[in-house]
Coordinates of C-alpha atoms and ligand atoms in Angstrom, one line a residue:
X1 CA -81.7 -12.7 -38.4
X2 CA -79.2 -12.4 -41.2
X3 CA -79.8 -8.8 -42.2
X4 CA -79.8 -7.6 -38.6
X5 CA -76.4 -9.3 -37.9
X6 CA -74.9 -7.6 -40.9
X7 CA -76.3 -4.3 -39.8
X8 CA -74.8 -4.8 -36.3
X9 CA -71.4 -5.7 -37.8
X10 CA -71.3 -2.4 -39.7
X11 CA -72.2 -0.6 -36.5
X12 CA -69.6 -2.5 -34.6
X13 CA -67.0 -1.7 -37.2
X14 CA -67.8 1.9 -37.0
X15 CA -67.6 1.9 -33.2
X16 CA -64.3 0.0 -33.2
X17 CA -62.8 2.3 -35.8
X18 CA -63.8 5.3 -33.8
X19 CA -62.4 3.8 -30.6
X20 CA -59.2 2.7 -32.2
X21 CA -58.8 6.1 -33.9
X22 CA -59.0 7.8 -30.5
X23 CA -56.9 5.3 -28.7
X24 CA -54.0 5.1 -31.2
X25 CA -54.6 8.5 -32.9
X26 CA -55.3 7.0 -36.3
X27 CA -56.8 8.9 -39.2
X28 CA -57.5 7.5 -42.7
X29 CA -58.3 8.6 -46.2
X30 CA -59.5 6.8 -49.4
X31 CA -57.3 7.6 -52.4
X32 CA -58.5 7.3 -56.0
X33 CA -56.5 5.4 -58.7
X34 CA -55.4 8.9 -59.9
X35 CA -54.1 9.6 -56.3
X36 CA -56.7 12.1 -55.4
X37 CA -58.1 12.1 -51.9
X38 CA -61.7 10.9 -52.2
X39 CA -62.9 10.7 -48.6
X40 CA -61.2 11.0 -45.2
X41 CA -61.8 10.7 -41.5
X42 CA -62.9 13.9 -39.6
X43 CA -59.4 14.8 -38.2
X44 CA -57.4 13.7 -41.2
X45 CA -56.7 17.3 -42.3
X46 CA -55.5 18.4 -38.9
X47 CA -53.3 15.4 -38.1
X48 CA -51.3 15.7 -41.3
X49 CA -50.8 19.4 -40.8
X50 CA -52.0 20.6 -37.4
X51 CA -53.9 23.8 -37.6
X52 CA -54.8 23.3 -41.2
X53 CA -58.5 23.9 -41.5
X54 CA -59.0 23.5 -45.2
X55 CA -60.7 20.4 -46.6
X56 CA -58.3 18.2 -48.4
X57 CA -60.9 16.1 -50.2
X58 CA -60.4 16.4 -53.9
X59 CA -56.7 17.4 -53.6
X60 CA -53.9 15.4 -55.1
X61 CA -52.1 13.2 -52.4
X62 CA -48.5 14.2 -53.4
X63 CA -49.5 17.9 -53.2
X64 CA -51.0 17.5 -49.7
X65 CA -48.2 15.2 -48.5
X66 CA -44.9 16.1 -50.3
X67 CA -43.4 13.0 -48.8
X68 CA -45.3 11.0 -51.4
X69 CA -43.8 12.7 -54.4
X70 CA -42.1 10.3 -56.7
X71 CA -43.9 7.2 -55.3
X72 CA -46.5 7.0 -58.0
X73 CA -45.1 3.7 -59.4
X74 CA -45.1 2.2 -55.9
X75 CA -48.8 3.2 -55.4
X76 CA -49.8 1.6 -58.8
X77 CA -48.0 -1.6 -57.9
X78 CA -50.0 -1.7 -54.6
X79 CA -53.2 -1.1 -56.5
X80 CA -52.4 -4.0 -58.9
X81 CA -51.6 -6.3 -56.0
X82 CA -47.9 -6.4 -56.9
X83 CA -46.9 -4.9 -53.5
X84 CA -48.8 -5.5 -50.3
X85 CA -48.3 -2.0 -48.8
X86 CA -46.0 0.9 -48.3
X87 CA -45.0 2.5 -45.0
X88 CA -43.3 5.8 -44.2
X89 CA -42.2 5.7 -40.5
X90 CA -41.7 8.5 -38.0
X91 CA -42.0 11.3 -40.5
X92 CA -41.1 14.5 -38.6
X93 CA -43.3 17.6 -38.7
X94 CA -43.2 20.9 -37.1
X95 CA -46.6 21.5 -35.7
X96 CA -48.2 25.0 -35.4
X97 CA -47.2 25.3 -31.7
X98 CA -43.5 24.7 -32.6
X99 CA -43.3 21.2 -31.1
X100 CA -42.1 18.3 -33.2
X101 CA -44.6 15.7 -34.4
X102 CA -44.0 12.2 -35.6
X103 CA -46.3 10.5 -38.1
X104 CA -46.3 7.1 -39.6
X105 CA -48.1 6.6 -42.9
X106 CA -49.4 3.2 -44.2
X107 CA -50.6 2.9 -47.8
X108 CA -52.7 -0.3 -48.5
X109 CA -54.9 -1.5 -51.3
X110 CA -58.5 -0.5 -50.8
X111 CA -60.7 -3.4 -50.2
X112 CA -60.3 -5.9 -53.1
X113 CA -56.9 -5.0 -54.5
X114 CA -58.4 -4.1 -57.9
X115 CA -56.8 -1.1 -59.6
X116 CA -60.0 0.8 -59.9
X117 CA -60.7 0.6 -56.1
X118 CA -57.7 2.8 -55.4
X119 CA -55.9 3.0 -52.0
X120 CA -56.4 3.3 -48.3
X121 CA -54.1 5.7 -46.4
X122 CA -53.8 5.3 -42.6
X123 CA -52.0 7.9 -40.6
X124 CA -50.8 7.2 -37.1
X125 CA -49.6 9.9 -34.7
X126 CA -46.6 8.3 -33.1
X127 CA -45.2 11.5 -31.5
X128 CA -45.2 10.0 -28.0
X129 CA -43.0 7.1 -29.1
X130 CA -40.9 9.3 -31.3
X131 CA -40.1 11.6 -28.3
X132 CA -39.3 8.6 -26.1
X133 CA -37.1 7.2 -28.8
X134 CA -35.3 10.5 -29.2
X135 CA -34.8 10.8 -25.5
X136 CA -33.5 7.3 -25.3
X137 CA -31.1 7.9 -28.1
X138 CA -29.7 10.9 -26.3
X139 CA -29.5 9.0 -23.1
X140 CA -27.7 6.2 -24.8
X141 CA -25.2 8.5 -26.3
X142 CA -24.5 10.0 -22.8
X143 CA -24.3 6.5 -21.4
X144 CA -21.8 5.4 -23.9
X145 CA -19.7 8.4 -23.0
X146 CA -19.9 7.6 -19.3
X147 CA -19.3 4.0 -19.9
X148 CA -16.1 4.6 -21.8
X149 CA -14.9 6.9 -19.0
X150 CA -15.7 4.2 -16.5
X151 CA -13.9 1.6 -18.6
X152 CA -10.9 3.8 -18.6
X153 CA -11.0 4.2 -14.8
X154 CA -11.4 0.5 -14.5
X155 CA -8.4 -0.3 -16.7
X156 CA -6.4 2.2 -14.8
X157 CA -7.3 0.7 -11.4
X158 CA -6.6 -2.8 -12.7
X159 CA -3.2 -1.7 -13.8
X160 CA -2.4 -0.1 -10.5
X161 CA -3.5 -3.1 -8.5
X162 CA -1.2 -5.2 -10.7
X163 CA 1.6 -2.7 -10.3
X164 CA 1.2 -2.7 -6.5
X165 CA 1.3 -6.5 -6.3
X166 CA 4.5 -6.5 -8.3
X167 CA 5.9 -3.9 -5.9
X168 CA 5.0 -5.8 -2.9
X169 CA 7.2 -8.7 -4.1
X170 CA 10.1 -6.4 -4.6
X171 CA 9.6 -4.7 -1.2
X172 CA 11.7 -7.0 0.9
X173 CA 14.5 -7.0 -1.6
X174 CA 15.3 -3.4 -2.0
X175 CA 15.3 -1.8 1.3
X176 CA 16.5 1.7 0.5
X177 CA 15.1 2.0 -3.0
X178 CA 11.7 1.0 -1.7
X179 CA 11.4 4.1 0.4
X180 CA 11.6 6.2 -2.7
X181 CA 8.9 4.2 -4.4
X182 CA 6.7 4.8 -1.4
X183 CA 6.9 8.5 -1.8
X184 CA 5.9 8.3 -5.5
X185 CA 3.1 5.9 -4.9
X186 CA 1.6 7.9 -2.1
X187 CA 1.5 10.9 -4.4
X188 CA -0.3 8.8 -7.0
X189 CA -3.0 7.8 -4.5
X190 CA -4.1 11.4 -4.2
X191 CA -5.2 11.6 -7.8
X192 CA -7.0 8.3 -7.9
X193 CA -10.8 8.4 -8.3
X194 CA -12.0 7.5 -4.8
X195 CA -14.5 4.9 -3.9
X196 CA -16.7 7.7 -2.5
X197 CA -17.0 9.2 -5.9
X198 CA -18.0 5.9 -7.3
X199 CA -20.7 5.5 -4.7
X200 CA -22.1 8.8 -5.8
X201 CA -22.0 7.6 -9.4
X202 CA -24.1 4.6 -8.4
X203 CA -26.6 6.8 -6.6
X204 CA -26.8 8.9 -9.7
X205 CA -27.6 5.7 -11.7
X206 CA -30.5 4.8 -9.4
X207 CA -31.8 8.3 -9.8
X208 CA -31.5 8.0 -13.6
X209 CA -33.3 4.7 -13.6
X210 CA -36.1 6.0 -11.5
X211 CA -36.7 9.2 -13.4
X212 CA -36.0 8.1 -16.9
X213 CA -38.1 4.9 -16.6
X214 CA -40.6 6.7 -14.4
X215 CA -40.7 4.1 -11.6
X216 CA -41.2 4.6 -7.9
X217 CA -38.0 3.1 -6.6
X218 CA -34.7 1.9 -7.9
X219 CA -31.9 0.2 -6.0
X220 CA -28.5 -1.3 -6.6
X221 CA -27.0 -4.1 -4.4
X222 CA -23.5 -5.3 -4.6
X223 CA -22.5 -8.9 -4.2
X224 CA -20.1 -9.9 -1.5
X225 CA -18.5 -13.1 -2.7
X226 CA -17.1 -14.0 0.7
X227 CA -20.4 -13.6 2.5
X228 CA -22.4 -14.9 -0.5
X229 CA -24.9 -12.1 0.1
X230 CA -26.1 -8.9 -1.6
X231 CA -25.9 -5.6 0.2
X232 CA -27.7 -2.4 -0.7
X233 CA -25.2 0.2 -2.1
X234 CA -27.5 2.9 -3.5
X235 CA -31.2 3.6 -3.8
X236 CA -33.5 6.3 -5.0
X237 CA -37.2 6.9 -4.6
X238 CA -39.7 5.5 -2.1
X239 CA -38.2 3.6 0.7
X240 CA -39.4 0.0 0.6
X241 CA -39.9 -1.4 4.1
X242 CA -39.7 -5.0 2.8
X243 CA -36.1 -4.9 1.5
X244 CA -33.5 -5.8 4.1
X245 CA -30.1 -4.3 3.9
X246 CA -28.7 -7.7 3.2
X247 CA -30.0 -10.6 1.0
X248 CA -28.5 -14.0 0.9
X249 CA -27.6 -15.5 -2.5
X250 CA -30.6 -17.4 -3.8
X251 CA -33.1 -15.8 -1.4
X252 CA -36.2 -14.2 -2.8
X253 CA -36.3 -12.5 -6.2
X254 CA -33.1 -10.5 -5.6
X255 CA -31.1 -13.5 -4.4
X256 CA -32.3 -15.6 -7.3
X257 CA -31.4 -12.9 -9.8
X258 CA -27.8 -13.1 -8.6
X259 CA -27.7 -16.9 -8.3
X260 CA -29.4 -17.6 -11.7
X261 CA -27.9 -14.6 -13.4
X262 CA -31.1 -13.8 -15.2
X263 CA -33.5 -10.9 -15.4
X264 CA -36.6 -11.5 -13.2
X265 CA -39.6 -9.5 -14.6
X266 CA -42.8 -9.1 -12.8
X267 CA -44.7 -6.4 -14.6
X268 CA -47.9 -7.0 -12.6
X269 CA -48.0 -9.1 -9.4
X270 CA -51.8 -9.4 -9.6
X271 CA -51.3 -11.5 -12.7
X272 CA -48.1 -13.3 -11.8
X273 CA -46.7 -13.6 -8.3
X274 CA -43.7 -15.8 -7.5
X275 CA -43.9 -18.3 -4.7
X276 CA -41.3 -16.4 -2.7
X277 CA -43.2 -13.1 -3.0
X278 CA -42.1 -11.3 0.1
X279 CA -43.3 -7.7 -0.2
X280 CA -45.2 -6.2 2.7
X281 CA -48.6 -4.9 2.0
X282 CA -47.6 -1.4 3.1
X283 CA -45.0 -1.2 0.3
X284 CA -47.9 -1.6 -2.2
X285 CA -45.4 -3.0 -4.8
X286 CA -47.3 -4.0 -7.9
X287 CA -44.4 -4.5 -10.4
X288 CA -40.8 -5.5 -9.8
X289 CA -37.8 -6.0 -12.2
X290 CA -34.5 -7.3 -11.0
X291 CA -31.4 -7.5 -13.2
X292 CA -28.1 -9.3 -12.6
X293 CA -25.0 -7.0 -12.7
X294 CA -22.2 -8.9 -14.4
X295 CA -18.7 -7.5 -15.0
X296 CA -15.9 -9.5 -16.6
X297 CA -17.9 -12.7 -16.3
X298 CA -18.5 -12.3 -12.6
X299 CA -21.7 -11.4 -10.8
X300 CA -21.0 -8.1 -9.0
X301 CA -24.6 -7.1 -7.9
X302 CA -28.2 -6.6 -8.8
X303 CA -30.2 -3.7 -10.1
X304 CA -33.9 -3.6 -9.1
X305 CA -36.8 -1.4 -9.7
X306 CA -40.2 -1.4 -8.0
X307 CA -43.4 0.3 -9.0
X308 CA -46.6 0.8 -7.1
X309 CA -48.7 0.3 -10.3
X310 CA -48.4 -2.4 -13.0
X311 CA -45.8 -1.8 -15.7
X312 CA -46.2 -2.4 -19.4
X313 CA -42.8 -1.7 -20.8
X314 CA -41.7 -1.7 -24.5
X315 CA -38.4 -2.8 -25.9
X316 CA -36.9 0.7 -25.6
X317 CA -37.6 0.8 -21.9
X318 CA -36.1 -2.6 -21.3
X319 CA -33.0 -1.7 -23.4
X320 CA -32.5 1.4 -21.4
X321 CA -32.8 -0.5 -18.1
X322 CA -30.2 -3.0 -19.4
X323 CA -27.7 -0.3 -20.4
X324 CA -28.0 1.3 -17.0
X325 CA -27.4 -2.1 -15.4
X326 CA -24.2 -2.4 -17.5
X327 CA -23.1 1.0 -16.2
X328 CA -23.9 0.0 -12.6
X329 CA -21.9 -3.2 -13.0
X330 CA -18.9 -1.2 -14.1
X331 CA -19.2 1.2 -11.2
X332 CA -19.4 -1.6 -8.7
X333 CA -16.4 -3.3 -10.4
X334 CA -14.5 0.0 -10.0
X335 CA -15.4 0.2 -6.3
X336 CA -14.1 -3.3 -5.8
X337 CA -10.9 -2.6 -7.7
X338 CA -10.4 0.5 -5.6
X339 CA -10.9 -1.4 -2.3
X340 CA -8.5 -4.0 -3.5
X341 CA -6.0 -1.3 -4.1
X342 CA -6.4 0.1 -0.6
X343 CA -5.9 -3.4 0.7
X344 CA -2.7 -3.8 -1.2
X345 CA -1.6 -0.4 0.1
X346 CA -2.1 -1.7 3.6
X347 CA -0.1 -4.8 2.8
X348 CA 2.6 -2.6 1.4
X349 CA 2.6 -0.6 4.7
X350 CA 3.1 -3.8 6.6
X351 CA 5.9 -4.9 4.3
X352 CA 7.3 -1.5 4.8
X353 CA 7.3 -1.8 8.6
X354 CA 9.1 -5.1 8.3
X355 CA 11.6 -3.5 6.1
X356 CA 12.3 -0.7 8.6
X357 CA 12.9 -3.3 11.3
X358 CA 15.3 -5.2 9.1
X359 CA 17.0 -2.0 8.1
X360 CA 17.6 -0.9 11.8
X361 CA 19.0 -4.3 12.5
X362 CA 21.5 -3.8 9.7
X363 CA 22.4 -0.4 11.2
X364 CA 23.2 -2.0 14.5
X365 CA 25.5 -4.4 12.8
X366 CA 27.5 -1.7 11.1
X367 CA 27.7 0.4 14.3
X368 CA 28.9 -2.7 16.2
X369 CA 26.2 -1.8 18.6
X370 CA 25.5 -4.0 21.5
X371 CA 23.1 -6.7 20.4
X372 CA 19.5 -5.6 20.5
X373 CA 20.3 -1.9 21.3
X374 CA 17.9 -0.5 18.8
X375 CA 15.1 -2.9 19.6
X376 CA 15.6 -2.3 23.3
X377 CA 15.6 1.5 23.1
X378 CA 12.5 1.3 20.8
X379 CA 10.6 -0.8 23.3
X380 CA 11.5 1.4 26.2
X381 CA 10.7 4.6 24.3
X382 CA 7.3 3.3 23.4
X383 CA 6.6 2.5 27.0
X384 CA 7.5 6.0 28.0
X385 CA 5.3 7.4 25.2
X386 CA 2.4 5.4 26.5
X387 CA 3.0 6.6 30.0
X388 CA 3.0 10.2 28.6
X389 CA -0.5 9.4 27.1
X390 CA 0.5 9.8 23.4
X391 CA -1.9 8.6 20.7
X392 CA -1.7 5.4 18.8
X393 CA -0.7 7.3 15.7
X394 CA 2.1 9.0 17.5
X395 CA 3.2 5.7 18.9
X396 CA 3.5 4.4 15.3
X397 CA 5.7 7.3 14.3
X398 CA 7.8 7.0 17.4
X399 CA 8.3 3.4 16.8
X400 CA 9.7 4.1 13.3
X401 CA 11.7 7.0 14.5
X402 CA 13.3 5.1 17.3
X403 CA 14.1 2.2 15.0
X404 CA 15.8 4.6 12.6
X405 CA 17.3 7.0 15.2
X406 CA 20.9 6.6 14.2
X407 CA 20.2 6.1 10.4
X408 CA 22.3 9.3 9.9
X409 CA 25.4 7.3 11.0
X410 CA 25.2 5.7 7.6
X411 CA 26.9 8.9 6.4
X412 CA 29.7 8.6 8.9
X413 CA 32.9 6.8 7.7
X414 CA 33.9 3.6 9.4
X415 CA 37.3 5.1 10.6
X416 CA 35.3 7.6 12.7
X417 CA 32.3 5.6 13.7
X418 CA 34.4 2.6 14.8
X419 CA 37.4 4.6 16.3
X420 CA 38.8 3.1 19.5
X421 CA 39.8 6.4 21.0
X422 CA 38.5 9.9 21.7
X423 CA 37.5 11.8 18.5
X424 CA 39.5 14.7 17.3
X425 CA 37.8 18.0 16.9
X426 CA 37.4 17.5 13.1
X427 CA 36.1 14.0 13.6
X428 CA 33.6 15.2 16.2
X429 CA 32.4 17.8 13.7
X430 CA 31.6 15.0 11.3
X431 CA 30.0 12.8 13.9
X432 CA 27.7 15.6 15.0
X433 CA 26.3 15.7 11.5
X434 CA 24.5 12.4 11.9
X435 CA 21.1 13.9 12.9
X436 CA 21.3 16.2 9.8
X437 CA 22.1 13.3 7.6
X438 CA 19.0 11.6 9.0
X439 CA 16.9 14.6 8.2
X440 CA 18.2 14.7 4.7
X441 CA 17.6 11.0 4.1
X442 CA 14.1 10.8 5.6
X443 CA 12.4 14.1 5.0
X444 CA 11.8 13.4 1.3
X445 CA 9.9 10.3 2.2
X446 CA 6.3 11.4 2.9
X447 CA 5.6 8.2 4.8
X448 CA 8.4 8.8 7.2
X449 CA 8.2 12.6 7.7
X450 CA 6.3 12.3 11.0
X451 CA 8.8 9.8 12.2
X452 CA 11.6 12.3 11.9
X453 CA 11.5 13.9 15.4
X454 CA 13.7 11.3 17.0
X455 CA 16.4 10.8 14.3
X456 CA 16.7 14.6 13.9
X457 CA 16.4 15.8 17.5
X458 CA 17.7 12.9 19.8
X459 CA 21.0 14.8 20.5
X460 CA 19.3 18.1 21.5
X461 CA 19.6 19.0 25.2
X462 CA 17.1 20.5 27.6
X463 CA 19.4 23.4 28.4
X464 CA 20.0 24.2 24.7
X465 CA 23.6 22.9 24.5
X466 CA 22.9 20.0 22.2
X467 CA 23.1 19.6 18.4
X468 CA 22.4 20.0 15.5
X469 CA 20.2 23.1 16.2
X470 CA 20.7 23.8 19.9
X471 CA 17.0 23.6 20.6
X472 CA 16.0 23.9 24.3
X473 CA 13.1 22.9 26.6
X474 CA 9.8 22.1 24.9
X475 CA 11.1 23.3 21.5
X476 CA 12.6 19.8 21.4
X477 CA 9.8 17.4 20.3
X478 CA 8.6 15.3 23.2
X479 CA 9.4 12.0 21.4
X480 CA 13.0 13.1 21.1
X481 CA 13.2 14.2 24.8
X482 CA 11.8 10.8 25.9
X483 CA 14.1 8.9 23.5
X484 CA 17.3 10.8 24.6
X485 CA 17.1 9.4 28.1
X486 CA 16.6 5.9 26.9
X487 CA 19.4 6.1 24.3
X488 CA 22.0 7.5 26.8
X489 CA 20.9 4.9 29.4
X490 CA 21.4 2.0 26.9
X491 CA 24.7 3.5 25.5
X492 CA 26.3 3.9 28.9
X493 CA 25.5 0.3 30.0
X494 CA 27.2 -1.0 26.8
X495 CA 30.8 -1.4 25.9
X496 CA 32.0 1.0 23.3
X497 CA 35.2 0.8 21.2
X498 CA 36.6 3.7 23.2
X499 CA 35.3 2.6 26.7
X500 CA 33.8 -0.2 28.9
X501 CA 30.1 -0.3 29.8
X502 CA 29.1 1.3 33.0
X503 CA 27.3 -0.3 35.9
X504 CA 23.5 0.0 36.2
X505 CA 23.7 2.1 39.4
X506 CA 26.3 4.5 37.9
X507 CA 24.1 4.9 34.8
X508 CA 21.0 5.7 36.8
X509 CA 22.9 8.1 39.0
X510 CA 24.3 9.8 35.9
X511 CA 20.8 10.1 34.3
X512 CA 19.3 11.7 37.4
X513 CA 22.3 14.1 37.6
X514 CA 21.5 15.3 34.1
X515 CA 17.8 16.1 34.8
X516 CA 17.2 19.7 33.9
X517 CA 20.5 20.1 32.0
X518 CA 20.8 17.4 29.3
X519 CA 17.4 15.9 29.9
X520 CA 13.8 17.1 30.4
X521 CA 13.0 16.5 34.1
X522 CA 9.6 15.1 33.2
X523 CA 11.3 12.5 30.9
X524 CA 13.7 11.5 33.6
X525 CA 10.8 11.3 36.1
X526 CA 8.8 9.0 33.8
X527 CA 12.0 7.0 33.1
X528 CA 12.7 6.4 36.8
X529 CA 9.1 5.2 37.3
X530 CA 9.5 2.9 34.3
X531 CA 12.8 1.4 35.7
X532 CA 11.2 1.1 39.1
X533 CA 8.3 -0.9 37.6
X534 CA 10.5 -3.1 35.6
X535 CA 12.7 -4.0 38.6
X536 CA 9.6 -4.7 40.7
X537 CA 7.9 -6.8 37.9
X538 CA 10.4 -7.8 35.3
X539 CA 7.8 -9.9 33.3
X540 CA 6.0 -6.7 32.4
X541 CA 8.9 -5.7 30.2
X542 CA 8.1 -7.7 27.1
Ligands
C2E1 P1 26.4 6.5 21.2 O1 27.6 5.8 21.5 O2 25.2 5.8 20.8 O3 26.0 7.5 22.4 C1 24.8 8.1 22.5 C2 24.9 9.2 23.5 O4 25.1 8.5 24.8 C3 26.0 10.1 23.4 O5 25.7 11.2 22.5 C4 26.2 10.6 24.8 O6 25.2 11.6 25.1 C5 25.9 9.4 25.6 N1 27.2 8.7 25.9 C6 27.7 7.7 25.2 N2 28.9 7.3 25.8 C7 29.2 8.2 26.7 C8 30.2 8.4 27.6 O7 31.2 7.7 27.6 N3 30.1 9.4 28.6 C9 29.1 10.2 28.6 N4 29.0 11.2 29.5 N5 28.0 10.1 27.7 C10 28.1 9.1 26.8 P2 26.9 12.0 21.9 O8 27.9 12.4 22.9 O9 26.3 13.1 21.1 O10 27.6 11.0 20.9 C11 27.0 10.6 19.7 C12 27.7 9.5 19.1 O11 29.1 9.9 18.7 C13 27.9 8.3 20.0 O12 26.7 7.5 19.9 C14 29.1 7.6 19.4 O13 28.8 6.8 18.3 C15 29.9 8.7 18.9 N6 31.0 9.1 19.9 C16 30.9 9.9 21.0 N7 32.0 10.0 21.7 C17 32.9 9.2 21.0 C18 34.3 8.9 21.3 O14 34.9 9.4 22.3 N8 34.9 8.0 20.5 C19 34.2 7.5 19.4 N9 34.9 6.6 18.6 N10 32.9 7.8 19.1 C20 32.3 8.6 20.0
SIN2 C1 -33.4 11.3 -5.3 O1 -33.0 10.2 -5.6 O2 -33.8 12.0 -6.2 C2 -33.4 11.8 -3.9 C3 -32.7 10.9 -3.0 C4 -33.4 9.6 -2.7 O3 -34.4 9.3 -3.3 O4 -32.9 8.8 -1.8
SIN3 C1 1.5 5.9 9.3 O1 1.5 6.2 8.2 O2 0.4 5.9 9.9 C2 2.7 5.5 10.1 C3 3.9 6.0 9.4 C4 5.1 6.3 10.3 O3 5.1 5.9 11.5 O4 6.0 6.8 9.7
FE4 FE1 22.8 9.4 17.7
FE5 FE1 21.7 4.8 20.0

């Protein structure tokens, strides 16, 4: 039995060596104490210099492999057992076909470690790993660049959000100044990197994950902290039927990744399947990795990959996946900052509307207008505009325009504005400038430009005898034609420093008489219908 076993072991060793040599692309050589190549495996010559057909047996090792020049002392130490081994890793070689080859050399004592036994040299072709490592290195450099760009965008967005919040606080205090801010801020918005661009960046990241890591599917979900749920933001590759658009925090592998903030790795579901395995058979998912996306200490989402065959990743693969996750976390964080910014813009618009109303009230006070004049004409004009079928956007502009219709009177001195008698020719000239002043004040403000029709054109007349430009007919903006009727109606009913208010009947009669001369007949028509409705059903006025 004994001799046969020994014989089998030798055979076995030969088989294993051959198999391992094929599997790992290993070649070996026996080196004499004088560093000559004594024996070698069949492909040794070609692996150390592909294409080399000469037999290297009998050659000196440092001649065949110049990398070993100057290492004689090291080799003797290994032979005497002073050093266990020596390794040269990832030695680059240009092979005959022009491609780059990576070899790793291991020098060990041969058998017993006696000096006279010489050395064993094992050569491993690690080209495949070398190439991956090289590609990863390149990718990492690109990632670092993208990451620093994203970090800059993030910092910029954060700063803007902060800036906006501070401006919101100021908004109610500085009525006039704030209008100028608005213009500058609106201009800034145009250069901001939009959320849409960031979504495209996320899509690109999923594509990168999928192609670089060679998996079937990659997806990024963002975490909604109000709904406590994950929502798919971007995906690439095969469409998995199992994955719902929305995953509750803690549910399934994805939900647990976010809740527990740790990587969930399932390289092979056949070997290890979690209890909450949910995948449908048709998706044929065999491997699944899910990584938490954390930015500034907060969970912002999850990056997941799925593969239809088992995965056996090495450290480089995992590192790469993690750096892409870092990038995705930043992009999501940017999207969130951006959306926050838009929200604060909306708040600013609201604060701004409130400001305009406060401002128009202040104007009424200065003008010694009848209480509520501006609010009244604004409400009436909006009603006419609705009757005329104008859009919601137009109504917004009309509202602001009506509230500010006599803002130009801010440029008229008190002694004229508040005069208790008829105006002189010169005073009247000045008074007639108030629509031009309105234009000069409001037109630089982008936000109010569309609201200008009324302040600029409310004293134009249908027959072309009005001011400041003498426009006629439909050249006068519709909003201004509607407003003019309402403004005169309210002015005549009110006391003025230079005359008493007129009776309702007299006012209505006057308005009708001016149809086609001062006023657009259509506007007068709508206005008569409105007054008629209000008289019939006064409650509808509010
Ligand atoms: P307002 O008082 O708000 O009047 C707006 C418009 O209502 C006037 O535009 C005019 O079309 C009409 N309106 C007001 N009062 C009368 C009136 O007694 N008779 C007639 N037929 N229409 C009247 P208008 O004329 O372009 O005046 C613009 C602004 O100039 C007025 O705004 C008011 O602030 C001022 N203004 C006009 N006339 C006098 C005046 O005789 N004395 C003084 N102190 N201010 C005047
Ligand atoms: C791609 O990612 O390469 C194409 C788009 C997609 O997979 O959804
Ligand atoms: C808007 O920006 O939509 C409204 C602005 C305005 O009415 O002036
Ligand atoms: Fe006016
Ligand atoms: Fe007015």
